[in-house]
XYZ file of C-alpha atoms in Angstrom:
367
model
C -15.733 -39.400 52.917
C -14.411 -40.157 49.469
C -10.770 -39.608 48.587
C -9.254 -39.570 45.117
C -9.601 -43.099 43.712
C -5.906 -43.226 42.831
C -5.028 -42.997 46.538
C -6.616 -46.353 47.324
C -3.860 -48.910 47.745
C -1.119 -46.389 46.982
C 1.901 -47.264 49.146
C 3.379 -44.615 51.398
C 7.102 -43.975 51.561
C 8.798 -46.515 53.826
C 11.852 -45.030 55.570
C 14.418 -47.245 57.212
C 13.865 -48.511 60.742
C 14.698 -45.962 63.455
C 17.946 -46.633 65.294
C 16.353 -46.724 68.750
C 13.730 -49.222 67.594
C 16.431 -51.556 66.256
C 18.406 -51.307 69.492
C 15.346 -52.267 71.504
C 14.253 -55.084 69.191
C 17.612 -56.851 69.092
C 19.107 -55.818 72.431
C 21.888 -53.833 70.797
C 23.859 -50.962 72.294
C 25.195 -49.662 68.986
C 23.370 -49.375 65.668
C 24.765 -47.755 62.525
C 22.380 -46.512 59.860
C 23.632 -46.788 56.293
C 20.207 -46.772 54.648
C 19.205 -43.243 53.653
C 22.340 -41.873 51.972
C 22.953 -39.327 54.699
C 26.388 -37.784 55.168
C 28.167 -39.868 57.852
C 30.394 -36.897 58.639
C 27.515 -34.594 59.519
C 27.573 -30.983 58.390
C 29.988 -28.083 58.448
C 30.715 -26.660 61.929
C 29.450 -23.362 60.536
C 25.952 -24.845 60.402
C 25.611 -25.420 64.141
C 26.856 -21.907 64.890
C 24.344 -20.372 62.461
C 21.493 -22.294 64.080
C 22.604 -21.274 67.579
C 22.492 -17.625 66.581
C 18.862 -18.014 65.480
C 17.727 -20.007 68.523
C 15.822 -17.109 70.088
C 13.779 -16.320 66.972
C 11.364 -19.237 67.062
C 8.266 -17.021 67.442
C 8.755 -15.322 64.081
C 7.692 -16.850 60.759
C 10.477 -17.610 58.290
C 11.117 -15.380 55.312
C 8.798 -16.869 52.701
C 10.989 -15.538 49.919
C 14.126 -17.110 51.449
C 16.041 -13.950 50.585
C 19.242 -14.835 52.456
C 19.493 -18.350 51.053
C 18.292 -17.245 47.622
C 21.140 -14.749 47.339
C 23.719 -17.267 48.585
C 22.627 -20.031 46.191
C 22.335 -17.684 43.206
C 25.864 -16.395 43.769
C 27.228 -19.874 44.399
C 25.943 -21.502 41.222
C 25.891 -18.410 38.994
C 22.205 -17.868 38.263
C 19.749 -15.041 38.846
C 17.732 -15.034 42.053
C 14.444 -15.256 40.117
C 15.569 -18.601 38.686
C 15.240 -20.368 42.059
C 12.462 -22.048 44.000
C 13.008 -23.587 47.439
C 11.328 -26.645 48.871
C 11.104 -28.697 52.023
C 13.714 -30.954 50.492
C 13.832 -31.406 46.726
C 11.031 -33.948 47.278
C 8.645 -31.061 47.809
C 9.655 -29.474 44.518
C 8.824 -32.767 42.801
C 5.406 -32.407 44.415
C 5.136 -28.806 43.150
C 5.958 -29.902 39.610
C 3.433 -32.725 39.592
C 0.725 -30.505 41.031
C 1.428 -27.733 38.521
C 1.750 -29.801 35.344
C 0.090 -33.187 35.781
C -3.584 -34.133 35.768
C -5.795 -36.906 34.436
C -5.323 -37.337 30.668
C -1.669 -36.337 30.889
C 1.355 -38.582 31.310
C 4.882 -38.474 32.640
C 7.926 -40.536 31.658
C 10.498 -41.950 34.084
C 13.245 -44.500 34.111
C 12.703 -47.754 35.981
C 13.890 -48.363 38.620
C 14.434 -44.814 39.828
C 13.475 -42.493 42.685
C 9.994 -43.444 43.851
C 8.655 -39.937 44.427
C 8.223 -39.177 40.724
C 5.722 -41.984 40.306
C 4.039 -41.438 43.655
C 3.277 -37.755 43.116
C 2.267 -38.246 39.486
C -0.148 -40.989 40.488
C -1.733 -38.745 43.119
C -2.438 -36.189 40.394
C -4.133 -38.876 38.290
C -1.535 -38.842 35.513
C -0.365 -41.910 33.608
C 3.168 -42.946 34.570
C 5.253 -44.435 31.780
C 8.139 -46.334 33.340
C 10.930 -47.228 30.941
C 13.332 -49.969 32.006
C 16.989 -49.533 31.133
C 19.990 -51.854 31.180
C 22.179 -52.175 34.264
C 20.448 -49.482 36.302
C 20.858 -46.943 33.503
C 18.339 -44.646 31.822
C 17.343 -45.789 28.331
C 17.011 -42.270 26.966
C 16.072 -43.387 23.450
C 13.176 -45.470 24.775
C 12.137 -42.649 27.096
C 12.135 -40.269 24.158
C 9.985 -42.685 22.162
C 7.456 -42.806 25.014
C 6.801 -39.050 24.830
C 3.644 -37.882 23.072
C 1.394 -34.814 22.954
C 0.014 -35.567 26.434
C 3.427 -35.898 28.075
C 4.132 -33.090 30.512
C 7.257 -34.128 32.451
C 10.163 -36.485 31.854
C 12.443 -37.251 34.802
C 16.194 -37.885 34.604
C 17.615 -38.883 37.983
C 21.296 -38.177 37.609
C 23.031 -39.933 39.317
C 20.204 -42.429 39.484
C 18.838 -43.560 42.817
C 19.030 -46.484 43.660
C 21.693 -47.637 41.177
C 24.170 -44.744 41.358
C 24.676 -44.857 37.582
C 24.686 -41.657 35.563
C 23.785 -40.136 32.211
C 26.833 -38.563 30.605
C 27.093 -35.129 29.020
C 26.812 -36.256 25.397
C 23.787 -38.489 26.031
C 21.940 -35.904 28.131
C 22.461 -33.047 25.684
C 21.435 -35.212 22.731
C 18.293 -36.227 24.619
C 17.434 -32.691 25.688
C 17.761 -31.441 22.116
C 15.155 -33.991 20.957
C 12.549 -33.567 23.701
C 9.584 -31.496 22.433
C 9.424 -27.988 23.857
C 6.052 -28.654 25.539
C 7.649 -31.315 27.771
C 9.486 -30.346 30.952
C 12.783 -32.178 31.487
C 13.706 -32.481 35.162
C 17.356 -33.246 35.920
C 17.372 -34.446 39.527
C 20.923 -33.920 40.788
C 20.597 -34.737 44.488
C 24.039 -36.373 44.589
C 25.920 -34.001 42.293
C 28.491 -32.991 44.915
C 29.737 -36.601 45.020
C 30.147 -36.948 41.250
C 33.719 -37.477 40.050
C 33.042 -38.505 36.423
C 34.626 -36.030 34.016
C 31.845 -36.473 31.451
C 28.976 -35.680 33.834
C 26.757 -33.027 32.196
C 27.051 -29.360 33.134
C 23.358 -28.569 33.181
C 23.292 -25.009 34.515
C 24.585 -23.442 31.263
C 21.879 -25.354 29.369
C 19.185 -23.262 31.070
C 20.015 -20.402 28.697
C 19.093 -22.554 25.710
C 16.257 -24.698 27.040
C 13.208 -23.119 28.676
C 11.835 -26.621 29.366
C 14.678 -27.672 31.706
C 14.550 -27.711 35.498
C 17.437 -28.762 37.738
C 16.837 -30.121 41.245
C 19.434 -30.058 44.011
C 19.397 -30.612 47.758
C 21.208 -29.873 50.998
C 20.210 -33.257 52.448
C 23.120 -35.307 51.107
C 26.671 -33.962 50.900
C 25.825 -30.837 52.916
C 24.521 -32.988 55.770
C 21.264 -31.097 56.392
C 18.779 -33.951 55.968
C 17.094 -33.130 59.297
C 16.324 -29.580 58.148
C 14.765 -30.516 54.766
C 15.859 -27.917 52.249
C 16.277 -28.311 48.510
C 15.921 -26.101 45.488
C 15.013 -26.030 41.830
C 16.669 -23.967 39.108
C 14.900 -22.986 35.884
C 13.985 -20.014 33.742
C 12.031 -17.279 35.577
C 8.774 -18.000 33.729
C 8.767 -21.597 34.941
C 9.595 -20.514 38.492
C 6.675 -18.067 38.443
C 4.338 -20.949 37.594
C 5.539 -22.936 40.601
C 5.497 -20.126 43.163
C 1.696 -20.147 43.692
C 1.898 -23.904 44.345
C 4.536 -23.460 47.032
C 3.064 -23.191 50.542
C 3.928 -20.041 52.495
C 6.881 -20.405 54.885
C 7.660 -23.914 53.562
C 11.265 -23.764 54.801
C 12.150 -22.998 58.398
C 14.387 -20.127 59.415
C 16.848 -22.700 60.740
C 16.942 -24.363 57.319
C 17.647 -21.033 55.628
C 20.534 -19.993 57.860
C 21.979 -23.514 58.043
C 22.014 -23.967 54.268
C 23.470 -20.497 53.767
C 26.263 -21.311 56.228
C 26.887 -24.718 54.635
C 27.490 -23.054 51.270
C 30.393 -21.123 52.766
C 32.411 -24.223 53.657
C 33.794 -25.674 50.431
C 36.636 -27.346 52.318
C 34.165 -29.469 54.305
C 32.426 -30.675 51.138
C 35.745 -31.436 49.447
C 36.820 -33.520 52.451
C 33.521 -35.427 52.472
C 33.815 -36.180 48.760
C 37.382 -37.400 49.217
C 36.340 -39.702 52.057
C 33.346 -40.931 50.072
C 35.551 -41.831 47.108
C 37.893 -43.729 49.422
C 34.921 -45.502 51.010
C 33.599 -46.589 47.632
C 37.011 -48.133 46.941
C 36.580 -50.258 50.075
C 33.289 -51.636 48.755
C 34.550 -52.171 45.209
C 37.569 -54.067 46.519
C 35.248 -56.251 48.621
C 32.952 -56.946 45.661
C 35.807 -57.868 43.352
C 37.328 -60.135 45.989
C 34.069 -62.070 46.304
C 33.078 -61.806 42.624
C 29.942 -59.860 43.511
C 28.267 -57.783 40.850
C 27.966 -54.108 41.779
C 26.694 -51.017 39.992
C 29.366 -48.392 39.274
C 28.209 -45.402 41.283
C 28.666 -41.642 41.238
C 26.797 -41.172 44.513
C 27.432 -41.814 48.215
C 25.956 -45.311 48.116
C 26.587 -48.567 46.306
C 24.130 -51.169 45.035
C 25.512 -54.695 45.376
C 24.008 -57.884 43.969
C 24.417 -60.603 46.606
C 22.648 -63.253 44.526
C 19.959 -63.729 47.175
C 16.943 -61.881 48.492
C 17.764 -58.322 49.451
C 15.499 -58.799 52.446
C 17.728 -61.656 53.602
C 20.783 -59.393 53.488
C 18.838 -56.640 55.255
C 17.728 -58.974 58.061
C 21.212 -60.418 58.554
C 22.769 -56.978 58.891
C 19.949 -55.627 61.036
C 20.560 -58.259 63.705
C 24.216 -57.231 63.707
C 23.386 -53.544 64.208
C 23.487 -52.189 60.655
C 20.504 -50.658 58.876
C 20.725 -50.716 55.078
C 18.141 -50.796 52.270
C 16.938 -54.029 50.749
C 16.777 -53.957 46.967
C 13.421 -55.764 47.116
C 11.525 -52.477 47.389
C 13.866 -50.637 45.021
C 13.422 -52.766 41.915
C 16.577 -54.831 42.448
C 15.344 -57.891 44.369
C 18.716 -59.637 44.812
C 20.567 -56.479 45.790
C 21.214 -54.325 48.820
C 21.900 -50.586 48.735
C 24.464 -49.465 51.292
C 25.312 -45.856 52.109
C 29.044 -45.228 52.245
C 29.959 -44.553 55.863
C 33.172 -43.589 57.591
C 36.218 -45.785 56.996
C 35.603 -47.558 60.306
C 31.890 -48.095 59.625
C 32.680 -49.502 56.196
C 35.248 -51.873 57.686
C 32.724 -53.088 60.274
C 29.916 -53.793 57.850
C 32.221 -55.466 55.334
C 33.509 -57.769 58.060
C 29.925 -58.761 58.839
C 29.200 -59.301 55.157
C 32.258 -61.584 55.040
C 30.560 -63.659 57.749
C 27.346 -63.796 55.747
C 29.111 -64.932 52.595
C 31.108 -67.535 54.509
C 27.913 -69.034 55.949
C 26.170 -69.051 52.575
C 28.406 -68.416 49.539
C 27.071 -66.666 46.475
C 26.079 -68.994 43.654
C 28.111 -68.032 40.600
C 25.932 -67.315 37.574
């Protein structure tokens, strides 16, 4: 059997170690995972009740049109129902986009470092990936614009950026969008938008009326706490959505995902509380970094990237043995950093105490 040549040697996505595996390996009774930017406060109580009510309907296929969720999302964000496409997480919509628009002899432009799934899916389709490095975890939009040519099909703006947490502001994004050729799709990936507190973050939804080449990605996996159910969505003009619909597998979201996400949208108070706690948690980490003169990346997400001045794998291993799972920056393009999801106040206090121990045993070399 002969697979696509571009698949040979292509790395698969490496999730963090499972909690039970870490417990067994190190003889621990408690392990806290702060690696995947999940909501430490779970989901709205309305979610569990909605799932319970559907528990007896497992024999029936989901609604492939996602009518219930489609109506709820459209009303919530103020768009028409035919402007939406739903995916098994927003990751699947990235896959739809690459499958629909990319092929050999085309190219796509991304920041570097950024979310790995843009490059992975583009590579599978045989497209050239043009990675543009930016300063301090930011997008260099001018350089990305310069990299676009007649064969460019998609340019990705991860906003806030994963793994740095930095963001593209309103003025910069709108200036960029106005200069991108109309044949190039601009994807604004807004997985962490609910956590954003910056006043100059771009309002992208109104821009859909002006730009037919804009798609916005959002997810229920982060602030809404539905990572286990895998549901995300894309917003664009109806013509673009109609191109993607044939690519979307039938029944790609479960019934449980539909009703859970619909219920989650009804609980604004829960999201507001999570955002408030996340902002307070970030203050804990910033205070720690400033105390120890550690460089950190200002973040608009529910995680923080900290430069410990040593191998990210070393930080990962130290914390793992103490019962905390985080992400090493080695695999994220920041080799001396660690990315830590903001947890509850108590979880943050615990991990920062352990990091104090690490720094005491081997202080950071000032550069």
